[in-house]
XYZ file of C-alpha atoms in Angstrom:
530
model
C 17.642 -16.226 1.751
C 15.913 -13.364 0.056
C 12.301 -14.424 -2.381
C 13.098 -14.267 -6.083
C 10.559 -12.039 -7.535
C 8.840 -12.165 -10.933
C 5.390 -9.968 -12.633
C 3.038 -12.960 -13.790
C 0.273 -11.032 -15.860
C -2.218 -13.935 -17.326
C -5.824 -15.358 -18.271
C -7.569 -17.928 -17.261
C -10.435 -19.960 -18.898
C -12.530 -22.770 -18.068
C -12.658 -25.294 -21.212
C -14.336 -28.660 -21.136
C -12.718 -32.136 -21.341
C -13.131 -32.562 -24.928
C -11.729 -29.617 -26.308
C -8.916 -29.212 -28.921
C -6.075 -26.687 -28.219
C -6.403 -24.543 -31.591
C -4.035 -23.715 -33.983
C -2.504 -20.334 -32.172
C -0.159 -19.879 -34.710
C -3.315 -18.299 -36.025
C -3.641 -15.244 -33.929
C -1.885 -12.597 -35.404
C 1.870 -11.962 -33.905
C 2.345 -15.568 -33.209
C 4.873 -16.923 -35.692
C 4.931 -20.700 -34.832
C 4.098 -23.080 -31.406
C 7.154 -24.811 -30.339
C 6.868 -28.356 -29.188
C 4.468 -29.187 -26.371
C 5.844 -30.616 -23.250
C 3.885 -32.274 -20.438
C 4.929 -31.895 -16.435
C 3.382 -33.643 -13.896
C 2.578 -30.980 -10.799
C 1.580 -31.350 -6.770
C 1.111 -28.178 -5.096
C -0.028 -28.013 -1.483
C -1.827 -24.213 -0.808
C -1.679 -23.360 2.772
C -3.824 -20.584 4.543
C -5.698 -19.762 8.217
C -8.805 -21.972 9.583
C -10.992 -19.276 7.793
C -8.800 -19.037 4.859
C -7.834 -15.367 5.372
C -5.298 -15.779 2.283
C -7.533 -17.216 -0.153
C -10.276 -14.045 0.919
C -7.407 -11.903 -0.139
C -6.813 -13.540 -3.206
C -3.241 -14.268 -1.977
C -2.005 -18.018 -2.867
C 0.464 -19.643 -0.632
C 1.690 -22.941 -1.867
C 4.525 -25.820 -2.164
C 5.040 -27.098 -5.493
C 6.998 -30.246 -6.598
C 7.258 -30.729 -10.123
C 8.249 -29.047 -13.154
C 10.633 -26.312 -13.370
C 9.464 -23.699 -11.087
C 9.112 -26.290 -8.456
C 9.222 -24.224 -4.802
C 7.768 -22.368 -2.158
C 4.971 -19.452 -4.488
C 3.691 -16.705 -3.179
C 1.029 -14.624 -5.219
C 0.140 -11.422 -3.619
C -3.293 -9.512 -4.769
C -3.797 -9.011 -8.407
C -3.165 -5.546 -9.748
C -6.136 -5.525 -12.216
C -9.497 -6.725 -12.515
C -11.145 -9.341 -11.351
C -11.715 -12.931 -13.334
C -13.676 -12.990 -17.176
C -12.612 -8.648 -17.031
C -9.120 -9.101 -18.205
C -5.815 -10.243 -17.643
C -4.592 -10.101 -14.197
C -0.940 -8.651 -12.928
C 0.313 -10.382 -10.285
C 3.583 -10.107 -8.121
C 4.705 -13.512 -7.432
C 7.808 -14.333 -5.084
C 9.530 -17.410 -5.374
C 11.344 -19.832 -2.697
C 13.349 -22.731 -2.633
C 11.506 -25.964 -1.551
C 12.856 -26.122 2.368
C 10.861 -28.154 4.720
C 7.399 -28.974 3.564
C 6.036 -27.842 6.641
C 7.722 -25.002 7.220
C 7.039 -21.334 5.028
C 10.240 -19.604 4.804
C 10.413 -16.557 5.917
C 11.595 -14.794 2.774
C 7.521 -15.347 2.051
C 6.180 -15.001 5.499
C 7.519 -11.647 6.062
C 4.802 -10.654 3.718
C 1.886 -12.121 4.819
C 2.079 -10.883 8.691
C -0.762 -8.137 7.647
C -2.558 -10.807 6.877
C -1.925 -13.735 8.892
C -1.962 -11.438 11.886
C -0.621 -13.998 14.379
C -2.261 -16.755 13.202
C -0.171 -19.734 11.328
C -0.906 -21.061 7.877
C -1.498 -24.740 7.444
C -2.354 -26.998 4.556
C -5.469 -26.258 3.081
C -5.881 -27.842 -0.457
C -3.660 -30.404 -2.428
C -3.778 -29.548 -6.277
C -1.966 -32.529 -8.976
C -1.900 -31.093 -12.152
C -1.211 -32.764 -15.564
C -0.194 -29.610 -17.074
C 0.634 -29.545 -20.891
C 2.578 -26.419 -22.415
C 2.393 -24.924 -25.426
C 5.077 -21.881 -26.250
C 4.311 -19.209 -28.442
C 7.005 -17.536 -30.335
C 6.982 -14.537 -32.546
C 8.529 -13.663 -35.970
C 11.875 -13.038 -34.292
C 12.299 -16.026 -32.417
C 10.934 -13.988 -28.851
C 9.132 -16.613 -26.739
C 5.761 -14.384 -26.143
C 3.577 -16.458 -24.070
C 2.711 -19.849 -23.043
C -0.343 -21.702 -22.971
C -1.255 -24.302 -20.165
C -3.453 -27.161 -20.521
C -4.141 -27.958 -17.227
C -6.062 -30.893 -15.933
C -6.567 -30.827 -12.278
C -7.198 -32.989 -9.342
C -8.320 -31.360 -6.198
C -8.854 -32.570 -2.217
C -9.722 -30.378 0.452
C -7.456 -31.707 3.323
C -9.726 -29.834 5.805
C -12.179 -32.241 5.137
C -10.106 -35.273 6.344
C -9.389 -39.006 4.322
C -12.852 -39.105 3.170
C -12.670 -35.421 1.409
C -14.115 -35.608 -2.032
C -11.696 -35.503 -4.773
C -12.685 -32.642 -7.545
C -11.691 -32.822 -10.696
C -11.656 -30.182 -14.209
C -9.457 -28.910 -16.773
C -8.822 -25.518 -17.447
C -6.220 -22.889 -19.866
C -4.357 -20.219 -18.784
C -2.458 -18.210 -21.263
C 0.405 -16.284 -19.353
C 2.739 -14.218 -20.873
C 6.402 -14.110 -21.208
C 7.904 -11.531 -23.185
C 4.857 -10.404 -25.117
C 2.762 -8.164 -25.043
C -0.451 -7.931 -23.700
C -2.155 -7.002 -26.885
C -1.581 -10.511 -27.213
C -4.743 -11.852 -24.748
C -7.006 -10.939 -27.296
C -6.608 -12.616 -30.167
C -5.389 -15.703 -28.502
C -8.805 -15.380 -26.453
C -10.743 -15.253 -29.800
C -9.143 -18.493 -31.086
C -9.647 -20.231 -27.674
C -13.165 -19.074 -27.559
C -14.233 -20.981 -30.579
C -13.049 -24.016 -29.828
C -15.282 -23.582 -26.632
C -13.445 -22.041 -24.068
C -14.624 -18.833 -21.481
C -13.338 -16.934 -19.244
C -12.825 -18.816 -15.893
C -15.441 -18.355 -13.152
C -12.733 -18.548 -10.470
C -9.649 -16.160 -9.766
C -7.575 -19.214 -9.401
C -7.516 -22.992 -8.479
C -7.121 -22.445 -4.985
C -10.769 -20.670 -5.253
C -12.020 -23.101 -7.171
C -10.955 -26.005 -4.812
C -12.672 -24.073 -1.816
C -15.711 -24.098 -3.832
C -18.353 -21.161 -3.511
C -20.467 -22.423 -1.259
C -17.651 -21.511 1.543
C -17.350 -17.629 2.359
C -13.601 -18.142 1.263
C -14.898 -19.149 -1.901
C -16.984 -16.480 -2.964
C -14.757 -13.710 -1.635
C -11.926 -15.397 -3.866
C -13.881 -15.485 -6.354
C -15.559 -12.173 -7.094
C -12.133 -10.696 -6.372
C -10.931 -10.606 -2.694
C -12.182 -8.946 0.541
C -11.823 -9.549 3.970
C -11.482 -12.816 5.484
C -10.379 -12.900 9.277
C -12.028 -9.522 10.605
C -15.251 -9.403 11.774
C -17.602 -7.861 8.859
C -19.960 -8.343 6.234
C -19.152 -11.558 3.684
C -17.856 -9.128 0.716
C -16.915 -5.728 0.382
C -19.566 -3.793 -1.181
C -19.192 -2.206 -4.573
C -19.521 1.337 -3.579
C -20.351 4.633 -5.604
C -17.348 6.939 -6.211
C -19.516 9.418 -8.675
C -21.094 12.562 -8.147
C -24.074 10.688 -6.422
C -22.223 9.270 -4.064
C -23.172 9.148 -0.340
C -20.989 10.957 2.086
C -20.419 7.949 3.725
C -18.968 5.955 0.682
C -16.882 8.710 -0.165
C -15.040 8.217 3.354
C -15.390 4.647 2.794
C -13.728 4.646 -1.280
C -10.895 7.505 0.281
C -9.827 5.167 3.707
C -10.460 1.668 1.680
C -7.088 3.170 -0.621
C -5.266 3.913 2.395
C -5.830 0.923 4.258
C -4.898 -1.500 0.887
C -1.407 0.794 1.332
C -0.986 0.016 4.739
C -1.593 -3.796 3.874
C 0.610 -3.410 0.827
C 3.423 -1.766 2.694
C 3.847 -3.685 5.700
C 6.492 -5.932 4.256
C 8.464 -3.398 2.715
C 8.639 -1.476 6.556
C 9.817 -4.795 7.593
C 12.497 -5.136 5.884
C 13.488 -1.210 6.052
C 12.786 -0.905 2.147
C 13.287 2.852 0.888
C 10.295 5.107 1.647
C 8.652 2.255 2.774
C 7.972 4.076 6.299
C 6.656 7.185 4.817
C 4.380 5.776 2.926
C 2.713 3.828 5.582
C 2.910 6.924 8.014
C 1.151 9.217 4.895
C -1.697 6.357 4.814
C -2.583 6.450 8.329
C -2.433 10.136 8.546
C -4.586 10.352 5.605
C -7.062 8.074 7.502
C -6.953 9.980 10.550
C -7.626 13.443 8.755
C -11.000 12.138 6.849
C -12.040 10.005 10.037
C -11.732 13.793 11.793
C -13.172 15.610 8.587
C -16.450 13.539 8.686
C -17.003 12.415 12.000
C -20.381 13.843 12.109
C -21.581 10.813 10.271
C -20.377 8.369 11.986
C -20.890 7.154 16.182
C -18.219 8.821 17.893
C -17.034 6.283 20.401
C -15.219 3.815 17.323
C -13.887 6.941 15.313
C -12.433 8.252 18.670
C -10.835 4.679 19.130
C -9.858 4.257 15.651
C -8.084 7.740 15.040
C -6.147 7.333 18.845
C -4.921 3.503 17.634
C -3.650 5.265 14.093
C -2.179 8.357 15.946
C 0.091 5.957 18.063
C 0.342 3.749 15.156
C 2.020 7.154 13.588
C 4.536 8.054 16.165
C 6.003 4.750 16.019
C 6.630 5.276 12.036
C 8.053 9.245 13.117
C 10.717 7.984 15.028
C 12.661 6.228 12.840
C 11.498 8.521 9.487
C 12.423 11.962 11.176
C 15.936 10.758 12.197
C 15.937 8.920 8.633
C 14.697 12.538 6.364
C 17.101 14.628 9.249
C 20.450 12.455 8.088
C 19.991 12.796 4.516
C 19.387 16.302 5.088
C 22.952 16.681 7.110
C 24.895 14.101 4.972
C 23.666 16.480 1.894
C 24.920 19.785 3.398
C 28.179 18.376 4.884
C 28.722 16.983 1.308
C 28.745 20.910 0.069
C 30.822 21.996 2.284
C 34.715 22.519 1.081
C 37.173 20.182 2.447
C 38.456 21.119 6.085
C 39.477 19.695 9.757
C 36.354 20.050 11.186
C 34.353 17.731 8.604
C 35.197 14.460 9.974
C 34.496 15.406 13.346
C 31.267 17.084 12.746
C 29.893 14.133 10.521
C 30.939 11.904 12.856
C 28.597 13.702 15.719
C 25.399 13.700 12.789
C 25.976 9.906 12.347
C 25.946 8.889 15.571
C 23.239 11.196 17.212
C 20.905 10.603 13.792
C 22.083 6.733 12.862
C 20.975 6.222 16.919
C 18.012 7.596 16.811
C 16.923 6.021 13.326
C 18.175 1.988 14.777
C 15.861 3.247 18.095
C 12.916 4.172 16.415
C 12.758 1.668 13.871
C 13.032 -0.926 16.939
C 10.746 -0.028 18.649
C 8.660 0.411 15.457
C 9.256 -3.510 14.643
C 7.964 -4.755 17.907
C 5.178 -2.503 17.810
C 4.408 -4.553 13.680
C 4.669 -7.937 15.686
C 2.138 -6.868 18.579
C -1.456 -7.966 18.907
C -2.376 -4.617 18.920
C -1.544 -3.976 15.593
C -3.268 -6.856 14.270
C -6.185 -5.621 16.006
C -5.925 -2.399 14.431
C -5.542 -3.205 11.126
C -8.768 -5.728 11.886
C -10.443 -2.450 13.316
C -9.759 -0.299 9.666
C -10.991 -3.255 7.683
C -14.300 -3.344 9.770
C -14.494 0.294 9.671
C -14.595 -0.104 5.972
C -17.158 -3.282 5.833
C -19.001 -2.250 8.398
C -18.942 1.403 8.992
C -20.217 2.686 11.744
C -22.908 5.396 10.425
C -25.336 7.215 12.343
C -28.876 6.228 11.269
C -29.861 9.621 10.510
C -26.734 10.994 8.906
C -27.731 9.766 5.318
C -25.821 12.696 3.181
C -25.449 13.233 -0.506
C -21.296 13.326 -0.744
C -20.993 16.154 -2.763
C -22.890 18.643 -0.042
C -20.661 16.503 3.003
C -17.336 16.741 0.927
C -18.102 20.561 0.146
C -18.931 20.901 3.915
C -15.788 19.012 4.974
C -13.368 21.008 2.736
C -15.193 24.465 3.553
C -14.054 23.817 7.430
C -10.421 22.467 6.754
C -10.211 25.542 4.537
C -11.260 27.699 6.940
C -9.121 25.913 9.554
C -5.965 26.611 7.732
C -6.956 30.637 7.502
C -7.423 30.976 11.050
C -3.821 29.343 11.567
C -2.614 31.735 8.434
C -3.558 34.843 10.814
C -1.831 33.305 13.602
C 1.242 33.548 11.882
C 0.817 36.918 11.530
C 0.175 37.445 14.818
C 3.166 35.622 16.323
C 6.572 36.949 17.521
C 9.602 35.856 15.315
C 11.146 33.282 16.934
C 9.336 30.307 18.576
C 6.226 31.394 18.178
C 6.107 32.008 14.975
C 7.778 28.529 14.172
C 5.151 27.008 16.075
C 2.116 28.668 14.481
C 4.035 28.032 11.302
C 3.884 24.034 12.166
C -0.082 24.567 12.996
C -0.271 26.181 9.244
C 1.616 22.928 7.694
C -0.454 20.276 9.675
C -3.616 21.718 8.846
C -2.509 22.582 5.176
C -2.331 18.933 5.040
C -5.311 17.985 6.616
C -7.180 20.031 3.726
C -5.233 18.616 1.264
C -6.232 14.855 2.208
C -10.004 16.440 2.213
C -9.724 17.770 -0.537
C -8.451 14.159 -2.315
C -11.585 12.571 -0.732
C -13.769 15.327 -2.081
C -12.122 15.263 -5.580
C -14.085 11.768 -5.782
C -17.418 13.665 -6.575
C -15.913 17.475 -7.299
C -13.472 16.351 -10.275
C -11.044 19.012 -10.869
C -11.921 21.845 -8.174
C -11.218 19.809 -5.241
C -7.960 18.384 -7.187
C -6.927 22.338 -6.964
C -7.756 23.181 -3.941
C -5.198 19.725 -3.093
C -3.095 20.700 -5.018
C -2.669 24.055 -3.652
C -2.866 23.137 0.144
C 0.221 20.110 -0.784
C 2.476 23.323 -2.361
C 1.826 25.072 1.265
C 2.429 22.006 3.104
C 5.688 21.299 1.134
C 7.097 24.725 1.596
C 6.399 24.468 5.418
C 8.047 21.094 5.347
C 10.997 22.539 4.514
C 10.993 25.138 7.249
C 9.908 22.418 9.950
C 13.065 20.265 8.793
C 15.343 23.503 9.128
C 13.880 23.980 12.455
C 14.450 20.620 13.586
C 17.792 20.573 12.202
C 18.811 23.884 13.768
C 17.596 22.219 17.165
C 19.713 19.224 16.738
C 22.792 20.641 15.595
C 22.557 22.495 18.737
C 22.762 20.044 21.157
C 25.693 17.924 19.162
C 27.745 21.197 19.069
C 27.342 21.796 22.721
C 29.406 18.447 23.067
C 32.425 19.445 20.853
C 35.084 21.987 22.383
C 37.044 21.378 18.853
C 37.561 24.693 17.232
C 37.426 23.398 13.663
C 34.299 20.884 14.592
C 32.709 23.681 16.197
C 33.087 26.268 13.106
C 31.333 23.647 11.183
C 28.838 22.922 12.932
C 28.218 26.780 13.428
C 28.231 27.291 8.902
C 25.558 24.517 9.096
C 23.499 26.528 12.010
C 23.864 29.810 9.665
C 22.418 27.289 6.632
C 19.286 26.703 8.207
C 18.599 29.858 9.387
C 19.065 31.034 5.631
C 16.307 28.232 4.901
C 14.258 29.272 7.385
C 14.446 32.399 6.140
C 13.669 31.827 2.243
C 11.012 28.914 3.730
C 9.212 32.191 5.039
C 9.140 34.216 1.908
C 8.086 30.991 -0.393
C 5.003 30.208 2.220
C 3.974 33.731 1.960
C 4.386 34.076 -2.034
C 2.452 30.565 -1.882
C -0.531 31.829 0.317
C -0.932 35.106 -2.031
C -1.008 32.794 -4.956
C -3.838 30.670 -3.017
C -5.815 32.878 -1.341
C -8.919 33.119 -4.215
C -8.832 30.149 -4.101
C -8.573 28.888 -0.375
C -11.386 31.967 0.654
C -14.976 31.178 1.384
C -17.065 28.755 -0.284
C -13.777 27.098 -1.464
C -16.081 24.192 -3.527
C-alpha cells in the first residue's frame, strides 16, 4: 500500500510546567479557540545503532493513540533550523501493521540513508497531548496548538534507562497561513514560552551529550559515514575559499541525490534525470578543481559517479528516445504503416527502458552504492585538500571557468574542422559535453561572481540545449535504422523512412541554431570570460 502524504509546516517551543496556555483568540486573525480535547499518545522512534536517522533529522516512528495513530515518517525539514522559524516538513503516513516491522511504503525512502543497515527501536515517547484549534472569522480551522507533556526512555539503555520527562508547545498549522506563527509566538512568549532548543522530541530524548543529539539538534548532518561530528557552516560569499565553494556547489548535489533516491525507486517522472544531472554536476566540479584536492580520492570518487551515471543513461535515453518517437508518430496523418511502425518503437525502446532501469535498481540495492554515497558525504565533511592549495574562491572559480571556457572553443573549432557526417556529429557531441561542463562551473563560480558567472551559465546551458537536440536526432536516426532493417512491409517501411527524413531536417536546423547560438556567445565565452 502506497504512504499517504501530507506538508506539516510548524513551531516548536519549550514552556515550563506551570505555564498557562494564553488567550489566542488574541492574536490577530484568530476568531475564537474551539474546545480543547486531550489524547493520550505512545510513539516508538526507530533508527540505526548510531542513529543515522535522527543525524538527518528524519523521524521514524509507530504511534498508537489519537487520530493520526500509524506508521510517520518525517523526512528533512525544508527551512531553517529550530528558534529561526517555522519548519516545512514532508511527512508520509502508514497504517499501523506489525509493530516490528516498517512497511515498505516508508522504507523505500530511507534506503539512502539506512544504507543496508535495519532500523530498530530507539526511544519510546507517551505524550499527554492537549489540543487547542484555532479558527478564523470564517469558520477555517487555521492551526492547532499542542500542549504536550512528555515522558521519554531510551530503550538503548536497557530496563534501568532513565525516564525523562518535560512539556513543550508546538503550534502547527492547518489551513492558515504562516503569517500566523508570529503573533501566536508573541502571545506564547509572554506567558513564558521560547523557541525550543531541540528540532524535535526524538532529539531531545537522545539528549546532546550523544553525537546524534547535537547533529539533530543544530539541524542535521551526517550520521553513519565516517567524518567530522557536524557539517561545518561554510562561506558562500565573495571571500570564500576555493575549497568551500566546491564544497557549498557538491553539498547541493549530493542533498539531490539523497532526496531523489526514492522517487528513482519507484520510477517517479524525471526522477532519473535529476539524479543523473546531480552526479554529473559533481563529476564536472570534482574535474574543474582537482588541483586542490589529493588526486587518488577525486580519481576514485569521479570513476564511482561516472558508473553511477551510466546506470541512470540506460533507462533515461530509451525513456527521452520514446517520447521523442511516440510525439512524431502522433503527427503523422493516419495510414497502414502506423501501427506497425509504433509497434517496432515500443518494443525496441519499452525493452531497452525495463533493461536499464533493472539493472539500474540492483545497482540502488548494492553495497557499492551505499559506499558511494558514504564516499560524497565524506568528501564534503572531510575534504580531501592539499595542504598548500589554500585559494581565495573567486581567483580558483575565475581560473576554473577560464579553462572550461577555453575547453569548449577548442571543441567549437573542431567542428569546423570536421567532415559532415560522423565526424562532425561527433565533434558536435564533444561541443555539448563540454558546453555543459562550463555551465556547471560556471553555477559553482556564480557563488562568489553573482551575475557574470550566472551568464556565462546561462549561455553555455542555451548551447548545450541546442546540441541536445541534435544528439537526440542523431540517436534517433541510428535507431530507427536498425528497426527498419527488420520490416520488409512497404507501408511500415515508408514510415519509418518520413521519420528518418524528420531527423535529418532536425539535424539540420540543430546546426544552424548552435551556430546562431555561438555568434550570440562568443564576447562573451572569449578570453578572460570572468
Amino acid at each position: 500500500m502506497e504512504a499517504s502524504r501530507g506538508l506539516e509546516i510548524e513551531k516548536k517551543y519549550d514552556v515550563n510546567a506551570s505555564a498557562q496556555v494564553p488567550a489566542l483568540e488574541q492574536a490577530p486573525g484568530v476568531a475564537r479557540v474551539g474546545k480543547a480535547h486531550t489524547d493520550l499518545l505512545e510513539a516508538v522512534y526507530f533508527d540505526t545503532p548510531r542513529h543515522g536517522l535522527a543525524g538527518r533529522r528524519i523521524t521514524l516512528r509507530r504511534r498508537t493513540g489519537g487520530k493520526d495513530a500509524g506508521w510517520h515518517l518525517k523526512l528533512p525539514p525544508q527551512a531553517a533550523g529550530p528558534g529561526e522559524g517555522p519548519q516545512q516538513r514532508t511527512e508520509l503516513h502508514a497504517p499501523l501493521g506489525r509493530p516490528d516491522v516498517v512497511p515498505d511504503s516508508l522504507l523505500t525512502h530511507l534506503h539512502a540513508y539506512l544504507r543496508g543497515t535495519v532500523p530498530a527501536p530507539v526511544v519510546r515517547l507517551e505524550t499527554r497531548r492537549t489540543t487547542y484549534p484555532l479558527y478564523g472569522d470564517d469558520g477555517v480551522h487555521l492551526a492547532d496548538l499542542a500542549d504536550d507533556h512528555v515522558t521519554a526512555v531510551r530503550l538503548e539503555d536497557g530496563a534501568d534507562a532513565p525516564r525523562q520527562e518535560w512539556r513543550e508547545w508546538e503550534l502547527e498549522l492547518v489551513h492558515g497561513d504562516p503569517g500566523l506563527f508570529a503573533p501566536v509566538e508573541e502571545l506564547l512568549s509572554a506567558v513564558g514560552a521560547r523557541p525550543a532548543g531541540h528540532a524535535s522530541k526524538l532529539a531531545r530524548a537522545l539528549g546532546a551529550d550523544t553525537k546524534a543529539g547535537k547533529r539533530a539538534a543544530a539541524g542535521g548532518g551526517p550520521a553513519d559515514a565516517a567524518g567530522s561530528e557536524s557539517t561545518p557552516a561554510l562561506l558562500a560569499g565573495k571571500r570564500a575559499p576555493a575549497a568551500a565553494v566546491v564544497t557549498v556547489y557538491v553539498g547541493a548535489q549530493i542533498d539531490r541525490i539523497l532526496a531523489g533516491d526514492a522517487a528513482v525507486r519507484g520510477e517517479e517522472p524525471d526522477a532519473v534525470h535529476a539524479m543523473r544531472s546531480a552526479t554529473r554536476r559533481i563529476r564536472s566540479i570534482l574535474a574543474a578543481y582537482s588541483r586542490l584536492y589529493r588526486a587518488s580520492p577525486v580519481r576514485k570518487l569521479r570513476s564511482e559517479l561516472k558508473w553511477l551515471g551510466q546506470l541512470l543513461g540506460r533507462p533515461r535515453d530509451a525513456e527521452v528516445l520514446r517520447e521523442r518517437l511516440r510525439e512524431q508518430l502522433g503527427g503523422l496523418p493516419p495510414g497502414d504503416g502506423i501501427a506497425g511502425a509504433t509497434a517496432g518503437v515500443e518494443q525496441r525502446t519499452g525493452g531497452d527502458y525495463d533493461a536499464g532501469y533493472r539493472l539500474l535498481q540492483e545497482a540502488l540495492g548494492s553495497a557499492r552504492y551505499f559506499r558511494l554515497l558514504d564516499k560524497l558525504e565524506d568528501f564534503r565533511d572531510n575534504p580531501p585538500v592539499r595542504a598548500e592549495a589554500v585559494a581565495p574562491g573567486r581567483r580558483a572559480a575565475a581560473k576554473a571557468v577560464d579553462k572550461a571556457a577555453k575547453r569548449l572553443r577548442r571543441s567549437h573549432k573542431a567542428v569546423k574542422r570536421a567532415r559532415r557526417g560522423r565526424e562532425e556529429e561527433l565533434a558536435l557531441h564533444r561541443v555539448r559535453k563540454d558546453a555543459k561542463r562550463l555551465r556547471h562551473v560556471a553555477e559553482s563560480a556564480a557563488l562568489v561572481h553573482g551575475k557574470r558567472a550566472g551568464k556565462v551559465a546561462k549561455a553555455a546551458h542555451r548551447q548545450q540545449k541546442i546540441l541536445g537536440l541534435f544528439q537526440d536526432a542523431v540517436v534517433a536516426r541510428d535507431l530507427l535504422e536498425t528497426i527498419a532493417a527488420d520490416y520488409s512491409d512497404p507501408a511500415t517501411a515508408a514510415v519509418y523512412a518520413d521519420l528518418l527524413n524528420r531527423q535529418e531536417e532536425q539535424m539540420l536546423a540543430a546546426r544552424a541554431r548552435y551556430r546562431k547560438a555561438w555568434k550570440k556567445s562568443r564576447d562573451l565565452l572569449g578570453h578572460g570570460v570572468i
